[in-house]
Short mmCIF file of C-alpha atoms and ligand atoms in Angstrom, two decimals:
data_model
loop_
_atom_site.label_atom_id
_atom_site.label_comp_id
_atom_site.label_asym_id
_atom_site.label_seq_id
_atom_site.Cartn_x
_atom_site.Cartn_y
_atom_site.Cartn_z
CA MET C 16 41.84 54.30 51.32
CA SER C 17 45.01 52.81 51.26
CA GLU C 18 45.45 49.08 51.86
CA LYS C 19 48.92 49.52 52.96
CA VAL C 20 49.88 49.62 56.61
CA ILE C 21 53.29 50.50 57.89
CA SER C 22 54.38 49.42 61.35
CA ASP C 23 56.72 52.27 62.15
CA TYR C 24 59.67 51.33 64.27
CA ASN C 25 61.09 54.80 64.22
CA GLY C 26 61.64 55.59 67.76
CA TYR C 27 60.99 51.90 69.08
CA ASP C 28 64.30 50.37 70.17
CA TYR C 29 63.63 46.99 68.55
CA LYS C 30 67.29 45.81 69.26
CA LYS C 31 67.06 46.28 72.91
CA ILE C 32 63.63 45.78 73.76
CA PHE C 33 62.61 42.70 71.53
CA TRP C 34 66.29 40.92 71.40
CA GLU C 35 68.48 42.16 74.03
CA ASP C 36 66.16 42.33 77.14
CA ALA C 37 64.21 39.30 76.15
CA ASP C 38 65.12 35.62 76.40
CA ARG C 39 65.06 34.96 72.49
CA GLU C 40 68.66 33.32 72.04
CA TYR C 41 66.84 30.45 70.53
CA GLU C 42 64.69 32.26 68.20
CA ASP C 43 67.72 34.18 67.18
CA GLN C 44 69.74 30.98 66.66
CA ALA C 45 66.67 29.47 64.86
CA ASP C 46 66.43 32.35 62.27
CA ARG C 47 70.27 32.23 61.68
CA MET C 48 70.27 28.34 61.16
CA ALA C 49 67.48 28.63 58.30
CA ILE C 50 69.32 31.41 56.79
CA ARG C 51 72.51 29.55 56.27
CA LYS C 52 70.49 26.48 54.97
CA LEU C 53 68.74 28.77 52.27
CA LEU C 54 70.87 31.60 51.19
CA PRO C 55 73.18 31.14 48.18
CA LYS C 56 76.78 31.11 49.13
CA ARG C 57 77.85 33.93 46.75
CA MET C 58 75.83 36.63 45.37
CA ALA C 59 76.57 39.92 43.96
CA LYS C 60 74.12 42.30 45.04
CA PHE C 61 71.79 41.52 47.93
CA ALA C 62 69.09 43.05 50.03
CA ASP C 63 67.81 42.70 53.29
CA ILE C 64 64.20 43.99 52.97
CA GLY C 65 62.79 45.07 56.11
CA GLY C 66 66.31 44.39 57.60
CA GLY C 67 65.94 46.69 60.52
CA TYR C 68 69.12 47.21 62.67
CA GLY C 69 70.98 44.62 60.74
CA ARG C 70 70.37 41.83 63.24
CA LEU C 71 71.34 39.15 60.70
CA ALA C 72 73.81 40.98 58.63
CA ASN C 73 76.77 38.48 59.68
CA GLU C 74 74.87 35.93 57.74
CA TYR C 75 75.04 37.46 54.59
CA LEU C 76 77.79 40.00 54.57
CA LYS C 77 80.11 37.08 53.76
CA ARG C 78 77.97 35.93 50.99
CA ALA C 79 77.30 39.07 49.18
CA HIS C 80 79.65 41.57 47.38
CA LYS C 81 77.21 44.42 47.87
CA VAL C 82 74.91 44.51 50.81
CA ILE C 83 71.75 46.87 50.99
CA ILE C 84 69.57 46.84 54.24
CA PHE C 85 66.28 48.20 53.29
CA ASP C 86 63.57 49.48 55.95
CA TYR C 87 60.94 52.01 56.62
CA SER C 88 62.44 52.95 59.94
CA LYS C 89 65.33 55.47 59.47
CA THR C 90 66.27 54.91 63.25
CA GLU C 91 66.73 51.28 62.67
CA LEU C 92 69.05 51.84 59.42
CA GLN C 93 70.96 54.34 61.55
CA GLN C 94 71.71 51.58 64.16
CA ALA C 95 72.82 49.42 61.35
CA LYS C 96 74.99 52.20 59.60
CA GLU C 97 76.47 52.52 63.04
CA VAL C 98 77.58 48.87 63.50
CA TYR C 99 78.41 48.04 59.89
CA GLY C 100 79.47 51.35 58.47
CA ASP C 101 80.90 51.13 54.67
CA LYS C 102 80.09 47.38 54.52
CA ILE C 103 76.43 48.16 53.87
CA GLU C 104 74.27 50.61 52.01
CA THR C 105 71.11 51.61 53.59
CA ARG C 106 67.89 52.43 51.79
CA ALA C 107 64.70 53.58 53.24
CA GLY C 108 61.08 53.39 51.92
CA ASP C 109 57.94 51.27 51.75
CA ILE C 110 58.05 47.45 50.73
CA TYR C 111 55.05 47.96 48.66
CA ASP C 112 56.92 50.69 46.47
CA LEU C 113 60.56 49.60 46.83
CA PRO C 114 63.44 52.03 45.85
CA PHE C 115 65.10 49.40 43.66
CA LYS C 116 65.14 48.98 39.65
CA ASP C 117 63.63 46.10 38.15
CA ASP C 118 66.00 43.00 37.99
CA GLU C 119 68.49 45.00 40.30
CA LEU C 120 69.23 42.03 42.99
CA ASP C 121 70.84 38.59 42.72
CA GLY C 122 69.20 37.80 46.07
CA LEU C 123 67.15 39.06 49.08
CA MET C 124 65.65 37.84 52.17
CA MET C 125 62.81 39.23 54.23
CA ILE C 126 62.63 37.94 57.77
CA ARG C 127 59.87 38.63 60.69
CA VAL C 128 58.26 41.37 58.28
CA THR C 129 55.22 39.43 56.88
CA HIS C 130 53.17 39.90 60.25
CA HIS C 131 53.60 43.71 59.38
CA LEU C 132 52.03 43.16 55.67
CA LYS C 133 48.33 43.35 55.03
CA ASP C 134 48.93 43.17 51.37
CA MET C 135 51.17 40.05 50.61
CA LYS C 136 50.24 39.78 46.82
CA LYS C 137 51.61 43.43 46.52
CA ALA C 138 54.55 42.99 48.65
CA MET C 139 55.45 39.72 46.70
CA ALA C 140 55.16 41.49 43.38
CA GLU C 141 57.56 44.10 44.40
CA LEU C 142 60.03 41.52 45.61
CA TYR C 143 59.83 39.76 42.30
CA ARG C 144 60.11 42.86 40.24
CA VAL C 145 63.58 43.82 41.75
CA LEU C 146 65.10 40.33 41.54
CA LYS C 147 66.96 39.04 38.51
CA PRO C 148 65.98 36.21 36.79
CA GLY C 149 67.66 33.37 38.57
CA GLY C 150 67.81 35.19 41.60
CA VAL C 151 66.62 33.79 45.02
CA ALA C 152 64.20 35.22 47.49
CA VAL C 153 64.45 33.70 51.22
CA ILE C 154 61.41 34.80 52.84
CA GLU C 155 59.90 33.93 56.37
CA VAL C 156 56.11 33.85 56.78
CA ALA C 157 54.16 34.29 60.10
CA ASN C 158 52.17 31.15 60.13
CA LYS C 159 48.53 31.33 61.51
CA ARG C 160 47.93 27.52 61.44
CA THR C 161 50.46 26.62 64.62
CA LEU C 162 49.73 24.13 67.12
CA PRO C 163 49.12 26.55 70.09
CA LYS C 164 46.70 28.28 67.67
CA ILE C 165 44.97 25.23 66.59
CA VAL C 166 44.51 24.28 70.37
CA ARG C 167 43.07 27.75 71.57
CA PHE C 168 40.78 27.81 68.70
CA MET C 169 39.42 23.97 69.39
CA ILE C 170 39.05 24.98 73.00
CA GLY C 171 37.12 28.21 72.22
CA LYS C 172 39.88 30.63 73.53
CA SER C 173 40.29 32.11 70.15
CA LYS C 174 37.74 32.81 67.28
CA VAL C 175 40.42 32.74 64.70
CA ASN C 176 39.98 29.54 62.65
CA PRO C 177 43.86 28.82 61.81
CA PHE C 178 42.50 26.36 59.17
CA ASP C 179 40.63 29.16 57.46
CA LYS C 180 43.00 30.49 54.57
CA LYS C 181 41.97 33.92 54.75
CA VAL C 182 44.73 36.38 56.78
CA ALA C 183 44.24 36.57 60.29
CA ASN C 184 44.62 39.75 61.84
CA TYR C 185 45.31 40.08 65.76
CA LYS C 186 44.29 43.54 66.34
CA GLU C 187 44.94 43.41 70.11
CA ILE C 188 48.72 42.79 69.55
CA SER C 189 49.47 46.45 68.13
CA LYS C 190 47.22 49.21 67.06
CA ASP C 191 48.18 48.39 63.37
CA GLY C 192 47.33 44.94 63.42
CA PHE C 193 49.37 42.03 63.48
CA TYR C 194 48.87 39.66 60.36
CA ASN C 195 49.36 35.86 60.20
CA TYR C 196 49.11 33.79 57.14
CA HIS C 197 47.90 30.25 56.25
CA PRO C 198 50.91 28.57 54.42
CA LYS C 199 48.52 27.50 51.51
CA TYR C 200 47.57 31.16 51.12
CA VAL C 201 51.04 32.31 50.79
CA GLU C 202 52.00 29.53 48.61
CA GLU C 203 49.35 30.37 45.93
CA ILE C 204 50.48 33.87 45.87
CA PHE C 205 54.22 33.01 45.58
CA GLU C 206 53.12 30.78 42.58
CA LYS C 207 50.88 33.06 41.03
CA THR C 208 53.54 35.77 41.35
CA GLY C 209 55.86 33.67 39.39
CA PHE C 210 58.22 32.37 41.95
CA LYS C 211 59.45 28.58 42.11
CA THR C 212 59.44 27.35 45.45
CA GLU C 213 62.80 25.25 46.16
CA LYS C 214 62.88 24.46 49.73
CA VAL C 215 60.71 24.87 52.82
CA LEU C 216 61.81 24.92 56.52
CA SER C 217 59.88 24.60 59.69
CA VAL C 218 61.46 27.53 62.11
CA SER C 219 61.22 28.42 65.81
CA ASN C 220 59.52 24.87 66.24
CA PHE C 221 60.17 25.02 70.06
CA ARG C 222 59.26 28.61 70.74
CA ASN C 223 57.68 28.02 74.17
CA LYS C 224 58.63 29.21 77.62
CA GLY C 225 57.97 26.05 79.18
CA LEU C 226 60.14 24.09 76.62
CA LYS C 227 63.03 26.96 77.23
CA LYS C 228 63.22 26.06 80.86
CA ILE C 229 63.19 22.22 80.44
CA PHE C 230 65.79 22.11 77.58
CA LYS C 231 67.98 25.00 77.98
CA THR C 232 68.76 26.89 74.70
CA ASN C 233 71.74 24.70 73.45
CA ASN C 234 69.55 21.62 73.33
CA LEU C 235 66.57 23.44 71.79
CA VAL C 236 68.87 24.64 69.33
CA LYS C 237 70.24 21.22 68.44
CA MET C 238 66.66 19.86 68.23
CA GLU C 239 65.78 22.70 66.07
CA ASP C 240 68.40 22.02 63.58
CA LYS C 241 66.84 18.53 62.95
CA ALA C 242 63.30 19.67 63.12
CA GLN C 243 63.52 22.31 60.48
CA SER C 244 63.38 19.97 57.63
CA ILE C 245 61.57 17.11 59.48
CA LEU C 246 58.48 19.14 60.32
CA ALA C 247 58.54 21.30 57.35
CA PRO C 248 55.96 19.12 55.42
CA ILE C 249 53.38 19.71 58.18
CA ARG C 250 54.05 23.56 58.33
CA PHE C 251 52.85 23.84 61.88
CA ALA C 252 55.81 26.29 63.29
CA PRO C 253 55.21 29.75 63.98
CA SER C 254 57.67 30.62 61.07
CA ILE C 255 57.94 29.09 57.77
CA TYR C 256 60.90 29.65 55.73
CA TYR C 257 60.62 29.63 51.94
CA LYS C 258 63.52 29.51 49.55
CA LEU C 259 61.96 31.19 46.20
CA ARG C 260 63.44 31.49 42.92
CA LYS C 261 62.57 33.52 40.24
CA PRO C 262 62.89 31.49 36.87
CA GLU C 263 65.47 32.40 34.30
CA GLU C 264 63.84 33.89 31.24
C1 SAM Q 307 60.11 42.71 63.25
S1 SAM Q 307 61.22 43.82 62.51
C2 SAM Q 307 62.34 42.67 61.79
C3 SAM Q 307 63.53 43.15 61.46
C4 SAM Q 307 64.89 42.29 60.76
N1 SAM Q 307 64.32 41.56 59.61
C5 SAM Q 307 65.06 41.08 61.86
O1 SAM Q 307 64.68 39.94 61.61
O2 SAM Q 307 65.56 41.45 62.77
C6 SAM Q 307 60.41 44.21 61.29
C7 SAM Q 307 60.95 45.21 60.27
O3 SAM Q 307 60.02 45.49 59.10
C8 SAM Q 307 60.09 47.02 59.03
N2 SAM Q 307 58.70 47.16 58.21
C9 SAM Q 307 57.64 47.06 58.64
N3 SAM Q 307 56.75 47.33 57.52
C10 SAM Q 307 57.46 47.83 56.51
C11 SAM Q 307 57.15 48.42 55.40
N4 SAM Q 307 55.93 48.43 54.89
N5 SAM Q 307 58.28 48.90 54.41
C12 SAM Q 307 59.43 48.63 54.91
N6 SAM Q 307 59.88 48.32 56.15
C13 SAM Q 307 59.01 47.79 56.77
C14 SAM Q 307 60.11 47.56 60.55
O4 SAM Q 307 60.56 48.90 60.13
C15 SAM Q 307 60.92 46.76 61.00
O5 SAM Q 307 62.37 47.11 60.89
#
């Protein structure tokens, strides 16, 4: 049986349901802020892996000469094409078997995708393969060791031990499961794959309904800007961002 799980976004209006109709301005800003801090300023060929409808395209279009949005969902890619037209190329397929040549890309990013990946080792090996030596990968990881998850475990509301390095699969969230990773677990995979970690950021530190009400989005965004570097060493945020480099040969 295949180890792969594809979370199929075909026919799911991710843009409208998850972003436009929900109160996620803070999370969107937090992602953008981290990407601006980590992505190289100039790249020849860049791909947004699991890029969906191109939510973050404005963050890389000005930095890359050639942009490819890659995703499993053709409906997501169609939405991206409608907005960005000839500014982007779209490619459809599976992350575990990327339709890219070896060493094809100067840069890539993969944001809000790891929670759909059961096999991080295989996915990271593919990303490494398609990146040129010297190229940069910005990877967002869904963290299993967050403060709320630690509290829920401590008071007996969750059986998932956030300190256990093995992958957590929260079956109740979607039928395919929803994977969260321990930072140490993914960092070992990055190293074994051959990547060098250049920078780490703690992202979406204040993702909480109560905090959103108290502080308002613009204040949370200002706090987030400072917290991304300051809190990076403790790795307690729901999203951990990594700037990885494939070493020069
Ligand atoms: C939560 S969305 C994130 C989209 C975009 N990166 C963003 O941050 O707005 C996850 C995306 O990953 C894609 N995806 C999930 N598993 C995949 C796989 N195995 N191969 C290719 N794409 C996949 C989905 O189709 C979806 O567009």
